[in-house]
Coordinates of C-alpha atoms in Angstrom, one line a residue:
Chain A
X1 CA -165.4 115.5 28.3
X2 CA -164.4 118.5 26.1
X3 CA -165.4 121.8 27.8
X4 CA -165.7 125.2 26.2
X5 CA -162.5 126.4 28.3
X6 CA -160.5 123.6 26.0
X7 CA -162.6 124.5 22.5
X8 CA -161.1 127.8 23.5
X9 CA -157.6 126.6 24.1
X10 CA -157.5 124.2 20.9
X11 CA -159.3 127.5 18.8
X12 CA -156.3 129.9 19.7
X13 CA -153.9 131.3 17.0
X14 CA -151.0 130.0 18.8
X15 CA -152.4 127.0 19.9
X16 CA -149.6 125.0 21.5
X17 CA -149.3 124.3 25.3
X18 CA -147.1 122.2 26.9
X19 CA -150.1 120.8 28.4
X20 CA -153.6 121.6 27.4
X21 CA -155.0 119.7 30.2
X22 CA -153.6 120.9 33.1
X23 CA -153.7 124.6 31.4
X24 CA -158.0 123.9 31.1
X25 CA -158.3 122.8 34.4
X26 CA -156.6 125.1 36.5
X27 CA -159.2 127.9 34.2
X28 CA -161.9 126.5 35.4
X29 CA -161.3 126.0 39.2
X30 CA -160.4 129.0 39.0
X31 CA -163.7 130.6 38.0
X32 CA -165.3 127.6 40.4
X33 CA -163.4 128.9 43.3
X34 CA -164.1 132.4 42.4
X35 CA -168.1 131.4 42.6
X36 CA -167.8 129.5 45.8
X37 CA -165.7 131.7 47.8
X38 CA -168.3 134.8 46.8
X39 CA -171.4 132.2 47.3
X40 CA -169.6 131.2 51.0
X41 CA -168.6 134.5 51.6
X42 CA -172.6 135.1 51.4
X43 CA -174.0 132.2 53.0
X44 CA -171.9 133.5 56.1
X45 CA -173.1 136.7 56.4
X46 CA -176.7 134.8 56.4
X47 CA -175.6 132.9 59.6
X48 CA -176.8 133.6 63.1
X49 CA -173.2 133.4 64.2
X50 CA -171.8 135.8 61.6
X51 CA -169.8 137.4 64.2
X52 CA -167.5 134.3 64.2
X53 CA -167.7 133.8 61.0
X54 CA -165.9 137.0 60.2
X55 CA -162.3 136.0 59.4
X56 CA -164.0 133.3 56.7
X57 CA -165.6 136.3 54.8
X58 CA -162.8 137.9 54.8
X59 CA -160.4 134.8 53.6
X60 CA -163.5 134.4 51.0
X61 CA -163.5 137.7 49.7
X62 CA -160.0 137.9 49.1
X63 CA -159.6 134.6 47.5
X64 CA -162.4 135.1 44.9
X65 CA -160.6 138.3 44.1
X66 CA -157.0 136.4 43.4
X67 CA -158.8 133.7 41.5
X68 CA -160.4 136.2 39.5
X69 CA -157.8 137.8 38.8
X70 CA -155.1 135.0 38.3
X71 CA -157.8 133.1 35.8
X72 CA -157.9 136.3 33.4
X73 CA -154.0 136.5 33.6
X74 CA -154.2 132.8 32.6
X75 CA -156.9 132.9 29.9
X76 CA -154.2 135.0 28.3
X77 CA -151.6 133.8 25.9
X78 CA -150.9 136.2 24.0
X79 CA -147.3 137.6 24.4
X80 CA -147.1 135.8 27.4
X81 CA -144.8 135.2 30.6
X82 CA -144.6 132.5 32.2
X83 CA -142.4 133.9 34.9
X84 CA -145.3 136.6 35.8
X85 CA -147.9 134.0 35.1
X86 CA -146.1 131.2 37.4
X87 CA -146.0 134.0 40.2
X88 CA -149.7 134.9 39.7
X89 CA -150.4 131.2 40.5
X90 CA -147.9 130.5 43.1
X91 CA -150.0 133.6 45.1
X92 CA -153.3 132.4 44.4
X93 CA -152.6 128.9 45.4
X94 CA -151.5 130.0 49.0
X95 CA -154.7 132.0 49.1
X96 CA -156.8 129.3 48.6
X97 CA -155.0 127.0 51.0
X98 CA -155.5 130.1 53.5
X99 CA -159.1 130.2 52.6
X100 CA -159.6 125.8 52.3
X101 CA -157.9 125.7 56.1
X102 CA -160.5 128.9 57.2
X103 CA -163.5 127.0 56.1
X104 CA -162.6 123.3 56.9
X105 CA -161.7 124.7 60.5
X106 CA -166.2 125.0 61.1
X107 CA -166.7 122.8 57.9
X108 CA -168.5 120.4 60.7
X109 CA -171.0 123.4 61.3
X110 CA -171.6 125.1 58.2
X111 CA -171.7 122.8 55.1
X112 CA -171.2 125.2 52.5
X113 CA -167.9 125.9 54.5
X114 CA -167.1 122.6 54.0
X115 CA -168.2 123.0 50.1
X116 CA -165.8 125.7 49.8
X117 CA -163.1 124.2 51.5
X118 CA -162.8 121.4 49.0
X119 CA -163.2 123.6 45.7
X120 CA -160.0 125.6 47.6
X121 CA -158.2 122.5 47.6
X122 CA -159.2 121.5 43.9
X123 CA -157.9 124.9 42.6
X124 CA -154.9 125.0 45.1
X125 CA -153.9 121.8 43.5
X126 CA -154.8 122.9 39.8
X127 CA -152.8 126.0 39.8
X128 CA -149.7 124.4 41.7
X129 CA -150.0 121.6 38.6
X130 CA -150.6 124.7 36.5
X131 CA -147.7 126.2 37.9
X132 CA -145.2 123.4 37.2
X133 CA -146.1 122.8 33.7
X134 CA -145.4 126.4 32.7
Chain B
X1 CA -176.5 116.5 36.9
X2 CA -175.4 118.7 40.0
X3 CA -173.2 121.5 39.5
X4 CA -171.0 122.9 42.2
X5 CA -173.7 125.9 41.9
X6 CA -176.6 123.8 42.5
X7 CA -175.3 122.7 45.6
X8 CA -174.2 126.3 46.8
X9 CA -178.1 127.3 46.5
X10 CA -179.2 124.5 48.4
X11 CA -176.8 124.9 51.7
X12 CA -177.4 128.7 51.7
X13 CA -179.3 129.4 55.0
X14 CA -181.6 131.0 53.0
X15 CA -182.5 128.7 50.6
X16 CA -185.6 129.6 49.0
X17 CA -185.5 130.7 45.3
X18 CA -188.7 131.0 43.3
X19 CA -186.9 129.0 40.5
X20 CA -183.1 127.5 41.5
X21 CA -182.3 125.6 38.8
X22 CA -183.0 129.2 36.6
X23 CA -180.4 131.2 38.7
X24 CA -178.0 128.3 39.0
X25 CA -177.9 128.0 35.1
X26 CA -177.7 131.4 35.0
X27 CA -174.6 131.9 37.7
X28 CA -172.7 129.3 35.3
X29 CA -173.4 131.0 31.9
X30 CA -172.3 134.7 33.5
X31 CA -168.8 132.3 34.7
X32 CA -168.6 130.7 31.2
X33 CA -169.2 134.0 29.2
X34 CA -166.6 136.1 30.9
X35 CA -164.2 133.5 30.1
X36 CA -165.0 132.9 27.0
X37 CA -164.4 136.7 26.4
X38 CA -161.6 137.3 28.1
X39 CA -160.4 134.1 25.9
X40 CA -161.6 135.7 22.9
X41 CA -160.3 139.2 23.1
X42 CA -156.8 137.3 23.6
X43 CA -157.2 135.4 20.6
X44 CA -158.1 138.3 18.6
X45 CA -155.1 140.1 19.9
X46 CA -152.8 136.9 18.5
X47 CA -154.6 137.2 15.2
X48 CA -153.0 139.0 12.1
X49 CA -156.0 141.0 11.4
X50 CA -155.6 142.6 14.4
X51 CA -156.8 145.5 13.4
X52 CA -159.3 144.6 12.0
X53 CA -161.1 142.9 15.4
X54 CA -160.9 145.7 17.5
X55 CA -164.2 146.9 17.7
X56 CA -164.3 142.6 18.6
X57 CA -161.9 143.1 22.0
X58 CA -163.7 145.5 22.6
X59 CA -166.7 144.6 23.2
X60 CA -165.4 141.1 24.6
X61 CA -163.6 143.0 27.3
X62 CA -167.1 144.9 28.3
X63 CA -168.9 141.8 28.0
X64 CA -166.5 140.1 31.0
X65 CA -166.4 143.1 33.4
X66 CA -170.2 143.2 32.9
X67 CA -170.6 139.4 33.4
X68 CA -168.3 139.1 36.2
X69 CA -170.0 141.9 38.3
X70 CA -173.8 140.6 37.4
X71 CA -172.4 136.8 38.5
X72 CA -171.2 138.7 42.0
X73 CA -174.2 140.2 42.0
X74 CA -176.8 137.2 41.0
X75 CA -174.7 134.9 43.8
X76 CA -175.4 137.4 46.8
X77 CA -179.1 136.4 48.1
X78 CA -178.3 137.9 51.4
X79 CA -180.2 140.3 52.3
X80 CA -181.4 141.0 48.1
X81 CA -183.0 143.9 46.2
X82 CA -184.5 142.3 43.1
X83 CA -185.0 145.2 41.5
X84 CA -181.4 146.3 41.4
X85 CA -180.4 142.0 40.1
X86 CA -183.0 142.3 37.8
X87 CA -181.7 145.8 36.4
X88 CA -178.1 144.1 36.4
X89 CA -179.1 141.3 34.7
X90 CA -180.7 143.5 32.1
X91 CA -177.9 145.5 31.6
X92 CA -175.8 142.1 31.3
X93 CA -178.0 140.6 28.7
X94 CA -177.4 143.6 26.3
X95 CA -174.2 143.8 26.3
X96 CA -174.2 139.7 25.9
X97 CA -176.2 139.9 22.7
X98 CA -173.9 143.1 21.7
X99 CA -171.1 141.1 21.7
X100 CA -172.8 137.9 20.5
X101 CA -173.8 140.4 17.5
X102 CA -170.0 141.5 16.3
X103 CA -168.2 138.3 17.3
X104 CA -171.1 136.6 14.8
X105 CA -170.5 139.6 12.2
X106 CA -166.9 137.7 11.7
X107 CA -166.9 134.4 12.2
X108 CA -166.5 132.8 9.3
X109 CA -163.1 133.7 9.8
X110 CA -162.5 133.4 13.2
X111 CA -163.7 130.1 15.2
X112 CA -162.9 131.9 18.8
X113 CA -165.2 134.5 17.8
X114 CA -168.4 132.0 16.4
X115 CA -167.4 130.0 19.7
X116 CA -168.0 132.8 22.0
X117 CA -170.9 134.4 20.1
X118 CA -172.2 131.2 21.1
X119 CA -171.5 131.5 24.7
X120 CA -172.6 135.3 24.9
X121 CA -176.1 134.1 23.4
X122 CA -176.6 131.5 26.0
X123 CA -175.8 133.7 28.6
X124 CA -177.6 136.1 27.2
X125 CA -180.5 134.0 27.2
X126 CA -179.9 133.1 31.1
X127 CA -180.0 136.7 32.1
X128 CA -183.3 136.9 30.7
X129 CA -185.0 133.9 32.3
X130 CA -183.3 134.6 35.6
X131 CA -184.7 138.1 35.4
X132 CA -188.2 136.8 34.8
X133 CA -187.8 134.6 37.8
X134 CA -187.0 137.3 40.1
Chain C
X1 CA -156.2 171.0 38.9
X2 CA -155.1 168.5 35.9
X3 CA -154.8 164.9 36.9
X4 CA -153.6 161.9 35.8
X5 CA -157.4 161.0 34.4
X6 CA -157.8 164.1 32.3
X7 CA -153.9 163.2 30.9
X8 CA -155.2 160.2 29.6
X9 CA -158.5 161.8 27.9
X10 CA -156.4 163.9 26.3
X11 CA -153.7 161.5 25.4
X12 CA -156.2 159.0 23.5
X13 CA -155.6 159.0 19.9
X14 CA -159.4 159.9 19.7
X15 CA -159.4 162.8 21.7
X16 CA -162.3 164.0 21.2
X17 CA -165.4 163.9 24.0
X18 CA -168.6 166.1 23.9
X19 CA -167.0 166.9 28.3
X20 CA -164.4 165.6 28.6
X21 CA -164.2 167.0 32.4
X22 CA -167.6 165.4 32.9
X23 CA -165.9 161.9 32.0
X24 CA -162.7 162.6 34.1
X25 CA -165.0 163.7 37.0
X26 CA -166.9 160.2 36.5
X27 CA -164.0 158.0 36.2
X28 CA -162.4 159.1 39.1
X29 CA -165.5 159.0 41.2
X30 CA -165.9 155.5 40.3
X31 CA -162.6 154.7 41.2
X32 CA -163.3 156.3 44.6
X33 CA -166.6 154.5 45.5
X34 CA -165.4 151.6 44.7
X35 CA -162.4 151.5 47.5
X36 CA -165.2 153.5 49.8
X37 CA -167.4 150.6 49.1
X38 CA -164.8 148.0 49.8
X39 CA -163.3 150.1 52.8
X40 CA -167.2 150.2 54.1
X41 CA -167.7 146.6 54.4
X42 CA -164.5 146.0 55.8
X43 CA -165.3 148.3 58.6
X44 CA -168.7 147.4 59.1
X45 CA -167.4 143.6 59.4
X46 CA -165.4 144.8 61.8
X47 CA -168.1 146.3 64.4
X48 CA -169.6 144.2 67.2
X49 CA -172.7 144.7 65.9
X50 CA -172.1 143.2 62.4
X51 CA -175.6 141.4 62.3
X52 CA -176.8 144.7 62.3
X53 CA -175.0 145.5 59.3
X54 CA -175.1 142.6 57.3
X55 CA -177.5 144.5 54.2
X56 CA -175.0 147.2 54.4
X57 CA -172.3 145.0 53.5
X58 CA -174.1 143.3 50.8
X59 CA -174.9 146.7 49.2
X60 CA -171.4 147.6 49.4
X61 CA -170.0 144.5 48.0
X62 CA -172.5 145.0 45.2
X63 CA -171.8 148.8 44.8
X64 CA -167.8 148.1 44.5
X65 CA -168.5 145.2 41.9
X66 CA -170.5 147.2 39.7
X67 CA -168.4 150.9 39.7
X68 CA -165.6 148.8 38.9
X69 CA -167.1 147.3 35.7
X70 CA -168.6 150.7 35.3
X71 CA -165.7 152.3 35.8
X72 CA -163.9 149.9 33.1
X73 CA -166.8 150.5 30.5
X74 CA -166.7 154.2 30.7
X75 CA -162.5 154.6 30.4
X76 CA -162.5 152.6 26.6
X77 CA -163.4 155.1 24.1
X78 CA -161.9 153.0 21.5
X79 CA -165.0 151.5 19.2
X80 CA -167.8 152.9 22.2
X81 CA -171.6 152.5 22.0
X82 CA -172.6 155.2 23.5
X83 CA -175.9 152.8 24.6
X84 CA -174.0 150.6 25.8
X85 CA -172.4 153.0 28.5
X86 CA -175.5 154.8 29.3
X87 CA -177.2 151.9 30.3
X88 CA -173.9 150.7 32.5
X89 CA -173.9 154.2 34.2
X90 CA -177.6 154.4 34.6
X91 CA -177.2 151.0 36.7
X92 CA -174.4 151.8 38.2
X93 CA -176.0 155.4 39.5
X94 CA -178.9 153.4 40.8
X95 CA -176.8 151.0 42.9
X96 CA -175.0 154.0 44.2
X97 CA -178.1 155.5 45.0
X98 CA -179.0 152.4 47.2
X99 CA -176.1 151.8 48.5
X100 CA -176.1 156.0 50.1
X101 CA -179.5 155.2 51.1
X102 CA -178.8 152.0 53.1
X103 CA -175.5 153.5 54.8
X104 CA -177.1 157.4 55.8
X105 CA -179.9 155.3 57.3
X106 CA -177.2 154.1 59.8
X107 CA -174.8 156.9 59.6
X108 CA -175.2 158.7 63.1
X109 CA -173.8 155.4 64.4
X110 CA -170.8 155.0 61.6
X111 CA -168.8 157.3 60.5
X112 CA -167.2 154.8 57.9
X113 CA -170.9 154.5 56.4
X114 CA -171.7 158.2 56.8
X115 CA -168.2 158.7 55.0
X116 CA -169.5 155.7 51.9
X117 CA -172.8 156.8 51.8
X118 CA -171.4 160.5 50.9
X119 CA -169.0 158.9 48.2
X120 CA -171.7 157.2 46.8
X121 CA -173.9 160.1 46.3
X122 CA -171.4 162.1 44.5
X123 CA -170.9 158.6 42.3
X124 CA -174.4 159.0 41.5
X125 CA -174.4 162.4 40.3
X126 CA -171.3 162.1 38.5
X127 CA -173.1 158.7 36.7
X128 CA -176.1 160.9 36.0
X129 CA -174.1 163.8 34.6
X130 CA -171.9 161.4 32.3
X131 CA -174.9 160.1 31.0
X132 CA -176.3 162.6 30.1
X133 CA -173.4 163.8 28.2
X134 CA -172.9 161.1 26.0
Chain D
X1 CA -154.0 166.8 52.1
X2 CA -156.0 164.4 53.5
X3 CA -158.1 162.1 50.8
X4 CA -160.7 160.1 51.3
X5 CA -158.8 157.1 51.5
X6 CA -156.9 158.3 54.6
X7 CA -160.1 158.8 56.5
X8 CA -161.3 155.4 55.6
X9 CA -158.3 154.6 57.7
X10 CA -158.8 156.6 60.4
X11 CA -162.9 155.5 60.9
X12 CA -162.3 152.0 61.1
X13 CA -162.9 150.2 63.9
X14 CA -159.2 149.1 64.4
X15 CA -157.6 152.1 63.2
X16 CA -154.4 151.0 63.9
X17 CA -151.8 150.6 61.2
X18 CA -148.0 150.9 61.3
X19 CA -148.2 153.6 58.8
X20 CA -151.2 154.7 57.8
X21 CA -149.9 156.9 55.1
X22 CA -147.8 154.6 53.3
X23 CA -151.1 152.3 53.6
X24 CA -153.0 155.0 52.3
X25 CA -150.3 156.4 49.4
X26 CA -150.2 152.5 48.5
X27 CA -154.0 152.7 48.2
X28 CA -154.2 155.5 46.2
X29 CA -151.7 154.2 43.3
X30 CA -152.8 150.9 43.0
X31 CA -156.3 152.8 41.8
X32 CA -154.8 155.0 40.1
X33 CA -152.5 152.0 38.3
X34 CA -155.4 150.1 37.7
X35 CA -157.7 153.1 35.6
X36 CA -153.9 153.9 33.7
X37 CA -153.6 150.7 32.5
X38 CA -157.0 149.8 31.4
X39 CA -156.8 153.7 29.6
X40 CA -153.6 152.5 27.7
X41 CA -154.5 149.1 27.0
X42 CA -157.7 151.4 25.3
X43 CA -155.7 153.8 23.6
X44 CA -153.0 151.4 22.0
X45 CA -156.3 149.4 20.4
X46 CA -156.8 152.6 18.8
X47 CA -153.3 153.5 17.3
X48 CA -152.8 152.3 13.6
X49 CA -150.2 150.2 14.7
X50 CA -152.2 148.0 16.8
X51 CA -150.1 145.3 15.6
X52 CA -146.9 146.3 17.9
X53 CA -148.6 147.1 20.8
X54 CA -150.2 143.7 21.3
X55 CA -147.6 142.9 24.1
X56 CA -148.4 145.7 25.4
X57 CA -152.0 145.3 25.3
X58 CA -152.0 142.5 27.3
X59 CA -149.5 143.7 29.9
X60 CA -151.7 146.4 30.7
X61 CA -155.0 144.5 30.8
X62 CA -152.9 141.9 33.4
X63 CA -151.5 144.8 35.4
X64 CA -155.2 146.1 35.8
X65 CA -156.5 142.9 36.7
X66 CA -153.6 142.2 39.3
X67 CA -153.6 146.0 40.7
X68 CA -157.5 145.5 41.2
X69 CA -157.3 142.3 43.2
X70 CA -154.2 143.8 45.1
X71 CA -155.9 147.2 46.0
X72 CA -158.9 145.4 47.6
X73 CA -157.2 142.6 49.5
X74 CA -155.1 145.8 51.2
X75 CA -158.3 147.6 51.4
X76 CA -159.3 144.6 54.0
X77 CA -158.0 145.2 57.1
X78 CA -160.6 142.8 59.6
X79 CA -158.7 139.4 59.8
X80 CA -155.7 140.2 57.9
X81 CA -153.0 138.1 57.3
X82 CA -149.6 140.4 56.7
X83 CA -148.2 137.2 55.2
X84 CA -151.3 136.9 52.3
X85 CA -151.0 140.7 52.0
X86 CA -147.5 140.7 51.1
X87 CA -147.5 138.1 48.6
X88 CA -149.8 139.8 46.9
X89 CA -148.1 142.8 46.7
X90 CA -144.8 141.3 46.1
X91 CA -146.7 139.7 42.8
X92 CA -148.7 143.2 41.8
X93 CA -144.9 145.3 42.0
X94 CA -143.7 142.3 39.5
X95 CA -146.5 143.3 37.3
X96 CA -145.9 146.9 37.3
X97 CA -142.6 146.9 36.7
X98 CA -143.1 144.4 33.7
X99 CA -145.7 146.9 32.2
X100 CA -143.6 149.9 33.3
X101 CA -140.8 148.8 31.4
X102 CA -142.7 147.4 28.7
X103 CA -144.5 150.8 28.4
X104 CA -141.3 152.7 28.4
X105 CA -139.7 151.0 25.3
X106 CA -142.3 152.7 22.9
X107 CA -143.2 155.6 25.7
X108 CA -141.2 157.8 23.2
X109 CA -143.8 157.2 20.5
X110 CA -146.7 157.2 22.4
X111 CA -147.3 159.6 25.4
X112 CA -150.3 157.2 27.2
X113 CA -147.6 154.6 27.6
X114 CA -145.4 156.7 28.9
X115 CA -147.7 158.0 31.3
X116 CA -148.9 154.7 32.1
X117 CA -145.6 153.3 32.3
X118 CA -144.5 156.7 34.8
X119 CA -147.9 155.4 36.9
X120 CA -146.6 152.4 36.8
X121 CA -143.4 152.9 38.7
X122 CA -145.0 154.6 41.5
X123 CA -147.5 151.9 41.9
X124 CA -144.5 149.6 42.1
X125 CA -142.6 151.7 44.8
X126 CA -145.5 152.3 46.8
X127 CA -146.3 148.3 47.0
X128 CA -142.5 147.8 48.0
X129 CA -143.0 150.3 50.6
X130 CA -146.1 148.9 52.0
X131 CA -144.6 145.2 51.6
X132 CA -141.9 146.3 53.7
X133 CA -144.6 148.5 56.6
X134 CA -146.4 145.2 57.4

């Protein structure tokens, strides 16, 4: 399947990329986990039991804020560095392993923990791919 | 087919929405269309013509801080105001077709910018339906 | 007192504003509800009674999400729309307004939201008066 | 002088911090770094010579982005992980000091950048400061 994320890839001025593949992926579980971990963070604070669900939100919060932030450093390469870039990702894959370990820990009790916790793990694994392809 | 999003809206402990697959279209366009700007202001800033495109990054780099914070907004259905969403997503719409406008002014010349004029329309066109539907 | 928001006004290579100390004022008040907002929810996430608080934090996680893409919007003077930002800070001033509201109504019993809601209202103002002045 | 952002420390319900004011200085710059670098992203868009600031450009717009996402997950102090917290400052004083320096090397041509790239340095010392506090 071609997405937009690798239209926009192939339609850059300096299109080469050691690997287009990897690079489109990572972009969009990035934005994926960025969704989920604000949706989670949100379906928590609906629960009864908010009051244990604290250190989720929390984890949630943060890690939508990395992944936003690493999938914009990402998105661009123009005059880029993949030292800086590699560092970004390196940081936002530990966040979302922080945040997948959170949720799975009451995944049995809240299913959109359990939701979150594999999209974590998806984009954990995308940006450590990401990461070594740089 | 179910997106990530869909099922996000259905294991919310609140999961009543007057019209879900609306707002889950909607939640993926505002995703799509701050990447796609993001993507295209880089592109932009790659091209020769620089100079040229920068009323383009502009606009492309309102267009994703706008569509970011309406997507963080539009996700949160904990405890909502509709009337604030539906002002977001308002606001969002017109800076959508904004930068749907100049990134279509150009491109004949530039893919990345017909590509994400695209984009901004559809998400444009989101906004609107999900504010209706609020 | 000069500060390192009216340097940059004054730096721009299109210096010219119709106040300019009406936009640094704004600017910098966006910049400040948005940590209050952030700071709020933490807080408030950390109080026994966070079921209690649960629409505070919402409005705060909102409020923060949209200063910042307000406050983004306002500091690019290169290529503005004058529309454009009047409709971002006329939202914007209306989620501040909310988010004051919701936190005085609990303020006697938080200082933290006493402190927000009193950040938010001068965010407001300041939205109102930039408006204005475009 | 006490600032806003110190009593935001002092009112939340686990007000204690190894040192608040390093915590709170940190705070303050990494706002401060954020609104300097999406003003001289802005004003290098409008120079004539557009064309050599591009890697400047996009230093500053990935400094913003990385200074935002760092300056709320310090803002979170329910649940936090020193370990996660320190990565991510670690990561933003990388950035900074990429865009300082980059800023600097035309900062004698153009006075935002070397502003920005002064704003830049103390965003980096303060993050190395409050990496080394947790």
């Amino acid at each position: 399947m071609t997405t937009q994320t690798d239209e926009f890839l192939r339609l850059h001025p300096n299109p080469r990329t050691a690997a287009p593949e990897v690079l489109s992926q990572c972009l969009q579980r990035l934005a994926a986990c960025a969704q989920a971990c604000q949706a989670c963070a949100d379906a928590c604070l609906a629960e009864e039991e908010v009051r244990d669900l604290v250190p989720c939100i929390r984890l949630n919060l943060d890690c939508a804020d990395v992944c936003t932030a690493a999938e914009r450093v990402l998105t661009r390469r123009t005059a880029a560095d993949p030292g800086l870039q590699g560092r970004m990702l390196s940081v936002c894959a530990d966040f979302c392993a922080a945040c997948a370990r959170e949720c799975l820990s009451h995944g049995d009790r809240h299913e959109h923990c359990r939701l979150c916790s594999d999209t974590c793990l998806l984009c954990e694994d995308a940006c450590r791919k990401a990461l070594a392809s740089l």
